PDB file of C-alpha atoms in Angstrom:
ATOM      1  CA  CYS A   1       0.153  -0.400   0.364  1.00  0.00           C
ATOM      2  CA  LEU A   2       3.173   2.333   0.802  1.00  0.00           C
ATOM      3  CA  TYR A   3       4.434   1.783  -2.566  1.00  0.00           C
ATOM      4  CA  LEU A   4       1.019   2.608  -4.222  1.00  0.00           C
ATOM      5  CA  LEU A   5       0.758   5.409  -2.368  1.00  0.00           C
ATOM      6  CA  CYS A   6       3.925   6.292  -3.276  1.00  0.00           C
ATOM      7  CA  LEU A   7       3.552   5.710  -7.014  1.00  0.00           C
ATOM      8  CA  TRP A   8       0.239   7.643  -7.301  1.00  0.00           C
ATOM      9  CA  LEU A   9       2.175  10.946  -5.749  1.00  0.00           C
ATOM     10  CA  SER A  10       4.874  10.874  -7.929  1.00  0.00           C
ATOM     11  CA  VAL A  11       2.554  10.664 -10.829  1.00  0.00           C
ATOM     12  CA  TYR A  12       0.296  13.380  -9.226  1.00  0.00           C
ATOM     13  CA  ARG A  13       3.088  16.067  -9.256  1.00  0.00           C
ATOM     14  CA  ARG A  14       4.237  15.753 -12.601  1.00  0.00           C
ATOM     15  CA  GLN A  15       0.513  16.676 -13.859  1.00  0.00           C
ATOM     16  CA  ILE A  16      -0.196  20.007 -15.133  1.00  0.00           C
ATOM     17  CA  TYR A  17      -3.026  21.634 -13.225  1.00  0.00           C
ATOM     18  CA  PRO A  18      -3.320  24.968 -14.855  1.00  0.00           C
ATOM     19  CA  CYS A  19      -6.970  26.318 -13.259  1.00  0.00           C
ATOM     20  CA  THR A  20      -6.492  25.346  -9.870  1.00  0.00           C
ATOM     21  CA  CYS A  21      -3.195  26.547  -9.362  1.00  0.00           C
ATOM     22  CA  ILE A  22      -4.414  30.506  -9.601  1.00  0.00           C
ATOM     23  CA  GLN A  23      -6.311  32.043  -6.788  1.00  0.00           C
ATOM     24  CA  LYS A  24      -9.456  33.338  -7.899  1.00  0.00           C
ATOM     25  CA  GLU A  25      -8.825  37.278  -6.760  1.00  0.00           C
ATOM     26  CA  LYS A  26      -5.866  36.948  -8.537  1.00  0.00           C
ATOM     27  CA  GLN A  27      -7.414  35.985 -11.935  1.00  0.00           C
ATOM     28  CA  LEU A  28     -10.252  38.465 -11.694  1.00  0.00           C
ATOM     29  CA  MET A  29      -7.491  41.389 -11.142  1.00  0.00           C
ATOM     30  CA  ILE A  30      -5.726  40.211 -14.256  1.00  0.00           C
ATOM     31  CA  ARG A  31      -6.496  42.741 -17.191  1.00  0.00           C
ATOM     32  CA  ALA A  32      -4.365  41.929 -19.995  1.00  0.00           C
ATOM     33  CA  LEU A  33      -2.340  38.777 -21.191  1.00  0.00           C
ATOM     34  CA  ILE A  34       1.621  39.386 -22.144  1.00  0.00           C
ATOM     35  CA  PHE A  35       3.217  36.324 -24.014  1.00  0.00           C
ATOM     36  CA  ASP A  36       6.643  35.173 -25.100  1.00  0.00           C
ATOM     37  CA  LEU A  37       7.339  34.666 -28.335  1.00  0.00           C
ATOM     38  CA  ASP A  38       9.780  31.410 -29.454  1.00  0.00           C
ATOM     39  CA  ASN A  39       8.594  28.309 -28.069  1.00  0.00           C
ATOM     40  CA  THR A  40       5.815  29.893 -26.698  1.00  0.00           C
ATOM     41  CA  LEU A  41       3.450  31.244 -29.579  1.00  0.00           C
ATOM     42  CA  ILE A  42       5.772  29.867 -32.061  1.00  0.00           C
ATOM     43  CA  ASP A  43       7.322  27.074 -32.745  1.00  0.00           C
ATOM     44  CA  ARG A  44      11.111  27.949 -32.995  1.00  0.00           C
ATOM     45  CA  GLN A  45      12.757  24.856 -32.703  1.00  0.00           C
ATOM     46  CA  ARG A  46      11.002  23.590 -36.129  1.00  0.00           C
ATOM     47  CA  ALA A  47      12.227  26.511 -38.052  1.00  0.00           C
ATOM     48  CA  PHE A  48      15.876  26.219 -36.806  1.00  0.00           C
ATOM     49  CA  SER A  49      15.860  22.302 -37.370  1.00  0.00           C
ATOM     50  CA  GLU A  50      14.846  22.741 -40.763  1.00  0.00           C
ATOM     51  CA  MET A  51      17.458  25.379 -41.903  1.00  0.00           C
ATOM     52  CA  LEU A  52      20.388  23.320 -40.269  1.00  0.00           C
ATOM     53  CA  GLU A  53      18.616  20.034 -42.113  1.00  0.00           C
ATOM     54  CA  ARG A  54      18.951  22.679 -45.359  1.00  0.00           C
ATOM     55  CA  GLU A  55      22.863  23.274 -44.794  1.00  0.00           C
ATOM     56  CA  PHE A  56      24.045  20.058 -43.485  1.00  0.00           C
ATOM     57  CA  SER A  57      22.277  18.240 -46.472  1.00  0.00           C
ATOM     58  CA  LYS A  58      24.534  20.688 -48.952  1.00  0.00           C
ATOM     59  CA  VAL A  59      27.758  18.875 -47.361  1.00  0.00           C
ATOM     60  CA  THR A  60      26.348  15.224 -47.042  1.00  0.00           C
ATOM     61  CA  ALA A  61      24.082  12.945 -47.935  1.00  0.00           C
ATOM     62  CA  ASP A  62      23.769  10.543 -44.888  1.00  0.00           C
ATOM     63  CA  LYS A  63      20.346  11.275 -43.113  1.00  0.00           C
ATOM     64  CA  ASN A  64      21.479   9.460 -39.944  1.00  0.00           C
ATOM     65  CA  LEU A  65      24.493  12.140 -39.679  1.00  0.00           C
ATOM     66  CA  ILE A  66      22.416  15.110 -40.458  1.00  0.00           C
ATOM     67  CA  SER A  67      19.527  13.872 -37.710  1.00  0.00           C
ATOM     68  CA  CYS A  68      22.470  13.523 -35.108  1.00  0.00           C
ATOM     69  CA  MET A  69      23.547  16.544 -35.837  1.00  0.00           C
ATOM     70  CA  VAL A  70      20.927  18.752 -35.776  1.00  0.00           C
ATOM     71  CA  LYS A  71      19.521  17.349 -32.211  1.00  0.00           C
ATOM     72  CA  ASP A  72      22.915  17.901 -30.702  1.00  0.00           C
ATOM     73  CA  ILE A  73      22.778  21.628 -31.918  1.00  0.00           C
ATOM     74  CA  ILE A  74      19.178  21.598 -30.985  1.00  0.00           C
ATOM     75  CA  LEU A  75      20.258  20.465 -27.684  1.00  0.00           C
ATOM     76  CA  TRP A  76      22.949  22.664 -27.035  1.00  0.00           C
ATOM     77  CA  ASP A  77      21.377  25.652 -28.259  1.00  0.00           C
ATOM     78  CA  LYS A  78      18.864  25.156 -25.198  1.00  0.00           C
ATOM     79  CA  ASN A  79      16.174  27.241 -26.937  1.00  0.00           C
ATOM     80  CA  GLY A  80      18.433  30.149 -27.756  1.00  0.00           C
ATOM     81  CA  GLU A  81      19.426  30.624 -24.464  1.00  0.00           C
ATOM     82  CA  VAL A  82      22.889  29.725 -25.523  1.00  0.00           C
ATOM     83  CA  SER A  83      25.156  32.126 -27.930  1.00  0.00           C
ATOM     84  CA  ARG A  84      24.995  31.015 -31.545  1.00  0.00           C
ATOM     85  CA  ASP A  85      28.737  31.258 -31.853  1.00  0.00           C
ATOM     86  CA  ILE A  86      29.060  28.722 -29.009  1.00  0.00           C
ATOM     87  CA  THR A  87      26.531  26.712 -30.413  1.00  0.00           C
ATOM     88  CA  PHE A  88      28.280  26.014 -33.734  1.00  0.00           C
ATOM     89  CA  GLN A  89      31.657  26.166 -32.168  1.00  0.00           C
ATOM     90  CA  MET A  90      30.620  23.113 -30.547  1.00  0.00           C
ATOM     91  CA  TRP A  91      29.042  21.455 -33.501  1.00  0.00           C
ATOM     92  CA  LYS A  92      32.697  22.038 -35.558  1.00  0.00           C
ATOM     93  CA  ASP A  93      34.802  20.755 -32.649  1.00  0.00           C
ATOM     94  CA  LYS A  94      31.830  17.398 -32.346  1.00  0.00           C
ATOM     95  CA  TYR A  95      31.812  16.795 -35.772  1.00  0.00           C
ATOM     96  CA  LYS A  96      34.755  18.062 -37.665  1.00  0.00           C
ATOM     97  CA  PHE A  97      32.709  19.591 -40.437  1.00  0.00           C
ATOM     98  CA  ASN A  98      35.337  22.264 -42.183  1.00  0.00           C
ATOM     99  CA  ASN A  99      32.014  23.376 -44.847  1.00  0.00           C
ATOM    100  CA  PRO A 100      30.053  25.618 -43.678  1.00  0.00           C
ATOM    101  CA  THR A 101      31.728  27.367 -40.873  1.00  0.00           C
ATOM    102  CA  PRO A 102      30.316  28.371 -37.682  1.00  0.00           C
ATOM    103  CA  GLU A 103      30.186  31.624 -38.998  1.00  0.00           C
ATOM    104  CA  GLU A 104      28.167  30.536 -41.823  1.00  0.00           C
ATOM    105  CA  LEU A 105      25.841  28.865 -39.943  1.00  0.00           C
ATOM    106  CA  SER A 106      25.222  32.052 -37.551  1.00  0.00           C
ATOM    107  CA  ALA A 107      24.899  34.323 -41.267  1.00  0.00           C
ATOM    108  CA  SER A 108      22.181  31.702 -42.353  1.00  0.00           C
ATOM    109  CA  TRP A 109      20.334  31.631 -39.363  1.00  0.00           C
ATOM    110  CA  SER A 110      20.060  35.370 -39.139  1.00  0.00           C
ATOM    111  CA  ASN A 111      18.947  35.586 -42.804  1.00  0.00           C
ATOM    112  CA  GLU A 112      16.571  32.706 -42.224  1.00  0.00           C
ATOM    113  CA  SER A 113      15.250  33.567 -38.930  1.00  0.00           C
ATOM    114  CA  GLY A 114      11.476  34.931 -39.320  1.00  0.00           C
ATOM    115  CA  LYS A 115      11.293  34.352 -42.794  1.00  0.00           C
ATOM    116  CA  VAL A 116       9.591  31.185 -41.876  1.00  0.00           C
ATOM    117  CA  ALA A 117       7.918  30.662 -38.548  1.00  0.00           C
ATOM    118  CA  TYR A 118       5.400  28.405 -37.382  1.00  0.00           C
ATOM    119  CA  LEU A 119       2.435  29.431 -34.795  1.00  0.00           C
ATOM    120  CA  TYR A 120       1.619  26.437 -32.623  1.00  0.00           C
ATOM    121  CA  PRO A 121      -1.884  25.127 -34.215  1.00  0.00           C
ATOM    122  CA  ASP A 122      -4.255  26.849 -31.059  1.00  0.00           C
ATOM    123  CA  VAL A 123      -2.674  30.086 -30.724  1.00  0.00           C
ATOM    124  CA  ARG A 124      -4.579  32.312 -32.798  1.00  0.00           C
ATOM    125  CA  GLU A 125      -8.080  30.884 -31.832  1.00  0.00           C
ATOM    126  CA  THR A 126      -7.145  31.448 -28.304  1.00  0.00           C
ATOM    127  CA  LEU A 127      -5.841  34.681 -28.683  1.00  0.00           C
ATOM    128  CA  THR A 128      -8.996  35.767 -30.605  1.00  0.00           C
ATOM    129  CA  LYS A 129     -11.463  34.338 -27.623  1.00  0.00           C
ATOM    130  CA  LEU A 130      -9.024  35.849 -24.665  1.00  0.00           C
ATOM    131  CA  LYS A 131      -8.838  39.254 -26.709  1.00  0.00           C
ATOM    132  CA  GLU A 132     -12.653  39.732 -26.073  1.00  0.00           C
ATOM    133  CA  LYS A 133     -11.551  40.218 -22.601  1.00  0.00           C
ATOM    134  CA  TYR A 134      -8.229  41.074 -22.073  1.00  0.00           C
ATOM    135  CA  LYS A 135      -5.564  43.424 -23.571  1.00  0.00           C
ATOM    136  CA  LEU A 136      -3.018  41.201 -25.591  1.00  0.00           C
ATOM    137  CA  ALA A 137       0.907  42.006 -25.879  1.00  0.00           C
ATOM    138  CA  VAL A 138       4.117  40.169 -26.639  1.00  0.00           C
ATOM    139  CA  LEU A 139       7.401  40.729 -24.796  1.00  0.00           C
ATOM    140  CA  SER A 140       9.974  38.889 -26.590  1.00  0.00           C
ATOM    141  CA  ASN A 141      13.494  38.946 -26.129  1.00  0.00           C
ATOM    142  CA  GLY A 142      15.962  38.780 -29.079  1.00  0.00           C
ATOM    143  CA  ASN A 143      17.170  41.088 -32.343  1.00  0.00           C
ATOM    144  CA  LYS A 144      14.750  43.486 -33.350  1.00  0.00           C
ATOM    145  CA  ILE A 145      14.692  42.537 -37.211  1.00  0.00           C
ATOM    146  CA  SER A 146      14.082  38.795 -36.609  1.00  0.00           C
ATOM    147  CA  GLN A 147      12.072  38.862 -33.877  1.00  0.00           C
ATOM    148  CA  ARG A 148       9.609  41.637 -36.106  1.00  0.00           C
ATOM    149  CA  ARG A 149      10.011  39.655 -39.267  1.00  0.00           C
ATOM    150  CA  LYS A 150       8.586  36.445 -37.158  1.00  0.00           C
ATOM    151  CA  MET A 151       5.344  38.716 -35.837  1.00  0.00           C
ATOM    152  CA  GLU A 152       5.246  39.905 -39.590  1.00  0.00           C
ATOM    153  CA  THR A 153       5.119  36.187 -41.029  1.00  0.00           C
ATOM    154  CA  ILE A 154       2.693  34.524 -37.928  1.00  0.00           C
ATOM    155  CA  ASN A 155       0.529  37.791 -39.052  1.00  0.00           C
ATOM    156  CA  ILE A 156      -0.361  38.654 -35.392  1.00  0.00           C
ATOM    157  CA  TYR A 157      -0.514  42.253 -35.029  1.00  0.00           C
ATOM    158  CA  ASP A 158      -3.928  42.106 -35.456  1.00  0.00           C
ATOM    159  CA  LEU A 159      -4.861  40.465 -32.070  1.00  0.00           C
ATOM    160  CA  LEU A 160      -1.889  42.222 -30.287  1.00  0.00           C
ATOM    161  CA  ASP A 161      -2.438  45.793 -28.371  1.00  0.00           C
ATOM    162  CA  TYR A 162       0.852  46.357 -28.073  1.00  0.00           C
ATOM    163  CA  SER A 163       4.728  44.211 -28.856  1.00  0.00           C
ATOM    164  CA  LEU A 164       8.506  45.031 -27.801  1.00  0.00           C
ATOM    165  CA  VAL A 165      11.491  43.291 -28.563  1.00  0.00           C
ATOM    166  CA  SER A 166      14.410  43.652 -26.053  1.00  0.00           C
ATOM    167  CA  GLY A 167      16.640  44.623 -29.141  1.00  0.00           C
ATOM    168  CA  GLU A 168      14.073  47.840 -29.212  1.00  0.00           C
ATOM    169  CA  PHE A 169      14.998  48.409 -25.429  1.00  0.00           C
ATOM    170  CA  HIS A 170      17.909  49.357 -23.247  1.00  0.00           C
ATOM    171  CA  VAL A 171      17.443  45.709 -21.294  1.00  0.00           C
ATOM    172  CA  ASN A 172      16.316  42.195 -21.726  1.00  0.00           C
ATOM    173  CA  LYS A 173      14.355  39.718 -19.573  1.00  0.00           C
ATOM    174  CA  PRO A 174      14.467  38.500 -16.751  1.00  0.00           C
ATOM    175  CA  ASP A 175      14.999  42.690 -15.844  1.00  0.00           C
ATOM    176  CA  PRO A 176      11.994  43.948 -14.032  1.00  0.00           C
ATOM    177  CA  GLU A 177      12.265  47.452 -15.899  1.00  0.00           C
ATOM    178  CA  ILE A 178      11.713  45.364 -19.424  1.00  0.00           C
ATOM    179  CA  TYR A 179       8.064  44.241 -17.930  1.00  0.00           C
ATOM    180  CA  HIS A 180       7.499  47.805 -16.215  1.00  0.00           C
ATOM    181  CA  TYR A 181       7.531  48.951 -19.549  1.00  0.00           C
ATOM    182  CA  VAL A 182       5.367  47.219 -21.143  1.00  0.00           C
ATOM    183  CA  CYS A 183       2.852  46.883 -18.109  1.00  0.00           C
ATOM    184  CA  GLY A 184       3.229  51.213 -18.427  1.00  0.00           C
ATOM    185  CA  GLN A 185       2.634  50.883 -22.426  1.00  0.00           C
ATOM    186  CA  LEU A 186      -0.858  49.130 -21.579  1.00  0.00           C
ATOM    187  CA  ASN A 187      -2.197  51.717 -19.133  1.00  0.00           C
ATOM    188  CA  LEU A 188      -1.890  48.885 -16.041  1.00  0.00           C
ATOM    189  CA  LYS A 189      -0.250  48.022 -13.290  1.00  0.00           C
ATOM    190  CA  PRO A 190       2.264  45.008 -13.152  1.00  0.00           C
ATOM    191  CA  GLU A 191      -0.299  42.891 -10.885  1.00  0.00           C
ATOM    192  CA  GLU A 192      -2.868  43.308 -13.472  1.00  0.00           C
ATOM    193  CA  CYS A 193      -0.758  41.224 -16.026  1.00  0.00           C
ATOM    194  CA  ALA A 194      -0.220  37.766 -16.632  1.00  0.00           C
ATOM    195  CA  TYR A 195       2.948  36.957 -18.276  1.00  0.00           C
ATOM    196  CA  ILE A 196       2.918  33.432 -20.407  1.00  0.00           C
ATOM    197  CA  GLY A 197       6.402  31.914 -21.425  1.00  0.00           C
ATOM    198  CA  ASP A 198       8.182  28.942 -21.761  1.00  0.00           C
ATOM    199  CA  ASN A 199      11.322  29.700 -19.879  1.00  0.00           C
ATOM    200  CA  TYR A 200      11.436  29.025 -16.343  1.00  0.00           C
ATOM    201  CA  ARG A 201      14.319  31.532 -15.444  1.00  0.00           C
ATOM    202  CA  ILE A 202      13.572  34.020 -17.732  1.00  0.00           C
ATOM    203  CA  ASP A 203       9.987  34.413 -18.144  1.00  0.00           C
ATOM    204  CA  ILE A 204       8.986  32.910 -14.645  1.00  0.00           C
ATOM    205  CA  GLU A 205      10.599  34.111 -12.379  1.00  0.00           C
ATOM    206  CA  GLY A 206      11.641  37.377 -14.286  1.00  0.00           C
ATOM    207  CA  SER A 207       7.783  38.293 -14.222  1.00  0.00           C
ATOM    208  CA  ARG A 208       7.010  37.222 -11.316  1.00  0.00           C
ATOM    209  CA  ASN A 209      10.022  39.446  -9.798  1.00  0.00           C
ATOM    210  CA  ALA A 210       8.844  42.142 -11.731  1.00  0.00           C
ATOM    211  CA  GLY A 211       5.383  41.795 -10.160  1.00  0.00           C
ATOM    212  CA  LEU A 212       3.186  40.120 -12.663  1.00  0.00           C
ATOM    213  CA  TYR A 213       1.399  36.784 -12.449  1.00  0.00           C
ATOM    214  CA  PRO A 214       3.497  34.031 -14.305  1.00  0.00           C
ATOM    215  CA  VAL A 215       1.822  30.922 -16.415  1.00  0.00           C
ATOM    216  CA  TYR A 216       4.425  28.462 -17.512  1.00  0.00           C
ATOM    217  CA  VAL A 217       4.326  26.782 -21.001  1.00  0.00           C
ATOM    218  CA  SER A 218       5.630  23.389 -20.386  1.00  0.00           C
ATOM    219  CA  ARG A 219       5.255  21.356 -23.291  1.00  0.00           C
ATOM    220  CA  ASN A 220       7.840  18.705 -22.241  1.00  0.00           C
ATOM    221  CA  GLY A 221       5.494  18.182 -18.988  1.00  0.00           C
ATOM    222  CA  ASP A 222       8.311  20.066 -16.635  1.00  0.00           C
ATOM    223  CA  VAL A 223       6.517  20.947 -13.731  1.00  0.00           C
ATOM    224  CA  HIS A 224       7.588  23.489 -10.817  1.00  0.00           C
ATOM    225  CA  ASP A 225       5.292  23.500  -7.690  1.00  0.00           C
ATOM    226  CA  ASP A 226       5.404  27.417  -7.844  1.00  0.00           C
ATOM    227  CA  VAL A 227       3.979  28.241 -10.473  1.00  0.00           C
ATOM    228  CA  ALA A 228       0.520  27.357 -12.847  1.00  0.00           C
ATOM    229  CA  ALA A 229       0.982  25.860 -16.113  1.00  0.00           C
ATOM    230  CA  ILE A 230      -0.085  24.756 -18.754  1.00  0.00           C
ATOM    231  CA  SER A 231       1.284  22.186 -21.846  1.00  0.00           C
ATOM    232  CA  ASN A 232      -0.604  24.432 -24.753  1.00  0.00           C
ATOM    233  CA  ILE A 233      -1.694  28.052 -25.191  1.00  0.00           C
ATOM    234  CA  GLY A 234      -5.435  26.831 -25.227  1.00  0.00           C
ATOM    235  CA  GLU A 235      -5.236  25.892 -21.968  1.00  0.00           C
ATOM    236  CA  LEU A 236      -5.430  29.096 -21.318  1.00  0.00           C
ATOM    237  CA  LEU A 237      -8.988  29.183 -21.816  1.00  0.00           C
ATOM    238  CA  ASN A 238      -9.644  27.045 -18.534  1.00  0.00           C
ATOM    239  CA  ILE A 239      -7.460  29.757 -16.590  1.00  0.00           C
ATOM    240  CA  PHE A 240      -8.679  33.164 -17.723  1.00  0.00           C
TER     241      PHE A 240
END
């Protein structure tokens, strides 16, 4: 019996409970939802993987090798947290290719980033419904040209009341100042805004420290006890 109880608790803790994690009074205070962009609204890894596959197919026909190289780079990249120069140099050190060079791979991603972008399937429908009750905004770290190009590609501006890329500002997330600035542009206090993102350190801890209410997008099932978590954007409709 003790074993079964422990097993049940282990499974229970891994589950994602989006609605019950938010106190009713805090729900009622929320007037705006601010979203991260990459891996929250759009599938960055898919676009990144496709670019890498195209580049590597120019130098080898070995599909298994290409698959291994792409998987390694996606792992080392850590959803964009690690510098591209470091990631691509790690690839060169392991696989010993002289072509393309790390600099050429980085240039290819800079050139292509945003030209191809994939909105997750439930995003537009969900945001359209949420817009009936809330102000909507995007706050994203990154290069202003590529991030703006992504938003244009996914055709999302009609759903947003405001958007800001850190490259247009003087600090990045998780600095509280950039969160406060976006709240101010929405004419709201931080406690009246929720921030939805996929990076626990940058998006969740950052927005919480700035006074916003965080919601963690956990597409891989990762759960933290101190934050409401959803597995897809559509589950926001169970919260707000």
